[in-house]
Coordinates of C-alpha atoms in Angstrom, one line a residue:
M12 CA 92.1 112.9 104.9
A13 CA 91.5 116.1 103.0
G14 CA 94.3 116.8 100.5
E15 CA 95.8 113.3 100.8
E16 CA 94.8 112.1 97.4
G17 CA 97.7 110.9 95.2
A18 CA 99.2 109.3 92.2
A19 CA 98.7 105.6 92.8
S20 CA 95.6 104.8 90.9
S21 CA 95.7 101.1 90.0
R22 CA 93.8 98.6 92.1
G23 CA 96.1 97.1 94.7
L24 CA 96.8 96.2 98.3
W25 CA 97.3 98.8 101.0
M26 CA 98.6 98.3 104.5
A27 CA 97.4 100.5 107.4
I28 CA 98.7 100.4 110.9
M29 CA 96.4 101.7 113.6
D30 CA 97.4 102.8 117.0
I31 CA 94.9 103.7 119.8
D32 CA 95.9 107.2 120.9
H33 CA 97.0 107.6 124.6
F34 CA 96.3 104.0 125.4
K35 CA 98.8 104.0 128.2
R36 CA 96.6 106.7 129.8
V37 CA 93.6 104.4 129.6
N38 CA 95.5 101.6 131.4
D39 CA 96.9 104.1 134.0
Q40 CA 93.6 105.9 134.7
F41 CA 91.2 103.0 134.5
G42 CA 93.3 99.8 135.0
H43 CA 94.4 97.0 132.7
L44 CA 91.1 95.2 132.9
I45 CA 89.4 98.2 131.3
G46 CA 92.3 98.6 128.9
D47 CA 91.8 95.0 127.8
E48 CA 88.1 95.6 127.3
V49 CA 88.9 98.6 125.2
L50 CA 91.2 96.5 123.0
L51 CA 88.5 93.9 122.6
M52 CA 85.9 96.4 121.8
F53 CA 88.2 98.2 119.3
A54 CA 88.8 94.9 117.6
Q55 CA 85.0 94.3 117.4
C56 CA 84.5 97.7 115.9
M57 CA 87.1 96.8 113.2
R58 CA 85.3 93.5 112.5
D59 CA 81.9 95.3 112.3
F60 CA 83.3 98.1 110.1
F61 CA 85.6 96.4 107.6
T62 CA 84.3 93.8 105.1
E63 CA 85.2 90.2 104.7
G64 CA 87.8 90.9 102.0
E65 CA 89.7 93.3 104.2
E66 CA 92.2 91.4 106.4
L67 CA 92.5 92.4 110.0
F68 CA 95.4 91.7 112.4
R69 CA 96.5 92.6 115.9
F70 CA 100.1 93.9 115.6
G71 CA 101.0 94.1 119.3
G72 CA 100.0 96.3 122.2
E73 CA 97.4 98.7 121.0
E74 CA 98.3 98.5 117.4
F75 CA 96.3 96.8 114.7
V76 CA 96.8 96.2 110.9
V77 CA 94.3 96.2 108.1
I78 CA 95.1 95.2 104.5
L79 CA 92.7 96.8 102.0
D80 CA 92.2 96.0 98.3
L81 CA 91.1 99.3 96.8
E82 CA 91.5 101.2 93.6
S83 CA 93.3 104.4 94.7
Q84 CA 94.9 106.4 97.5
C85 CA 91.8 108.5 97.6
S86 CA 89.6 105.4 98.1
V87 CA 91.9 104.1 100.8
N88 CA 92.1 107.4 102.6
R89 CA 88.3 107.8 102.5
R90 CA 87.8 104.3 103.9
L91 CA 90.3 104.8 106.7
E92 CA 89.1 108.3 107.5
S93 CA 85.6 106.9 107.8
F94 CA 86.8 104.3 110.3
R95 CA 88.7 107.0 112.2
R96 CA 85.6 109.0 112.6
H97 CA 83.6 105.8 113.5
I98 CA 86.0 105.2 116.4
E99 CA 86.1 108.8 117.5
S100 CA 82.3 108.8 117.8
H101 CA 81.9 105.3 119.4
V102 CA 81.1 105.3 123.1
F103 CA 83.2 102.9 125.0
P104 CA 81.9 101.9 128.5
Q105 CA 83.8 103.3 131.4
I106 CA 86.0 105.6 129.3
E107 CA 83.5 106.9 126.8
H108 CA 85.7 108.0 123.9
I109 CA 89.1 107.1 122.3
T110 CA 90.8 108.2 119.1
V111 CA 93.0 106.3 116.7
S112 CA 96.0 107.4 114.5
I113 CA 96.5 105.6 111.2
G114 CA 99.4 105.3 108.9
V115 CA 99.0 103.7 105.5
C116 CA 101.1 102.8 102.5
Y117 CA 100.8 101.0 99.1
M118 CA 102.0 97.4 99.1
E119 CA 104.1 97.2 95.9
A120 CA 104.5 93.6 94.7
H121 CA 108.3 93.7 94.7
T122 CA 108.7 95.3 98.1
Y123 CA 109.7 93.2 101.1
L124 CA 107.3 93.0 104.0
P125 CA 109.6 94.7 106.5
T126 CA 109.9 97.7 104.1
I127 CA 106.1 97.9 103.8
L128 CA 105.7 97.7 107.6
D129 CA 108.3 100.4 108.1
R130 CA 106.5 102.7 105.6
A131 CA 103.1 102.3 107.2
D132 CA 104.7 102.7 110.7
R133 CA 106.5 105.9 109.6
A134 CA 103.2 107.4 108.4
L135 CA 101.6 106.3 111.7
Y136 CA 104.3 108.0 113.7
Y137 CA 104.0 111.1 111.6
A138 CA 100.3 111.2 112.4
K139 CA 101.0 110.7 116.2
E140 CA 103.7 113.4 116.2
N141 CA 101.5 115.9 114.4
G142 CA 98.3 115.9 116.5
R143 CA 97.1 112.3 116.6
N144 CA 93.5 111.2 115.6
Q145 CA 94.3 111.3 111.9
V146 CA 95.1 109.2 108.8
R147 CA 98.4 109.8 107.1
N148 CA 99.6 108.2 103.8
Y149 CA 103.3 107.4 103.5
D150 CA 103.4 108.0 99.7
V151 CA 101.8 111.4 100.1
L152 CA 104.1 112.4 103.0
L153 CA 107.1 111.3 100.9
K154 CA 106.0 113.2 97.8
R155 CA 105.5 116.4 99.9
G156 CA 108.9 116.0 101.5
E157 CA 107.4 115.7 105.0
I158 CA 109.3 112.5 105.5
V159 CA 112.3 111.1 103.7
E160 CA 112.8 107.5 102.4
A161 CA 114.5 105.4 105.0
S162 CA 117.6 103.4 104.2
N163 CA 117.0 99.6 103.7
D164 CA 119.7 98.8 106.2
D165 CA 117.5 99.0 109.3
N166 CA 114.4 97.1 107.9
D167 CA 114.9 93.9 110.0
V168 CA 111.7 92.5 111.4
E169 CA 111.9 89.5 113.6
L170 CA 108.9 87.2 113.3
F171 CA 108.2 84.7 116.1

């Protein structure tokens, strides 16, 4: 995303949460069978786009997670922006086009997984609340004062 370069420059892991924009509308307008097909095709687009060293996960509903091992915020943002454009231009049968919003954050070694998930999720929701179809970086948003650091009191994640 233009202007979303930043300070973190050492190679490290980054977590991105992706959410298909207006997915409920796809299910409502075309039915759940087509919605499921879109999810499968989106996942296939991820597998085709990202490399073997980039870990991919379904995070529930229409959300997906990718963990990237890249050198800088700039590299991560370029990679995710490229994927966002790839999805935007991809033709899905029946519905033709969808878009995706993406929130990303740096995975500091000493930070708990629930905190990392929360940060990426907060960047994702910032993207969704500010126009969708974009990549937003938690660290950049925090530095600009567009979001504030959340308290650690509500970072419970229940794994099952």
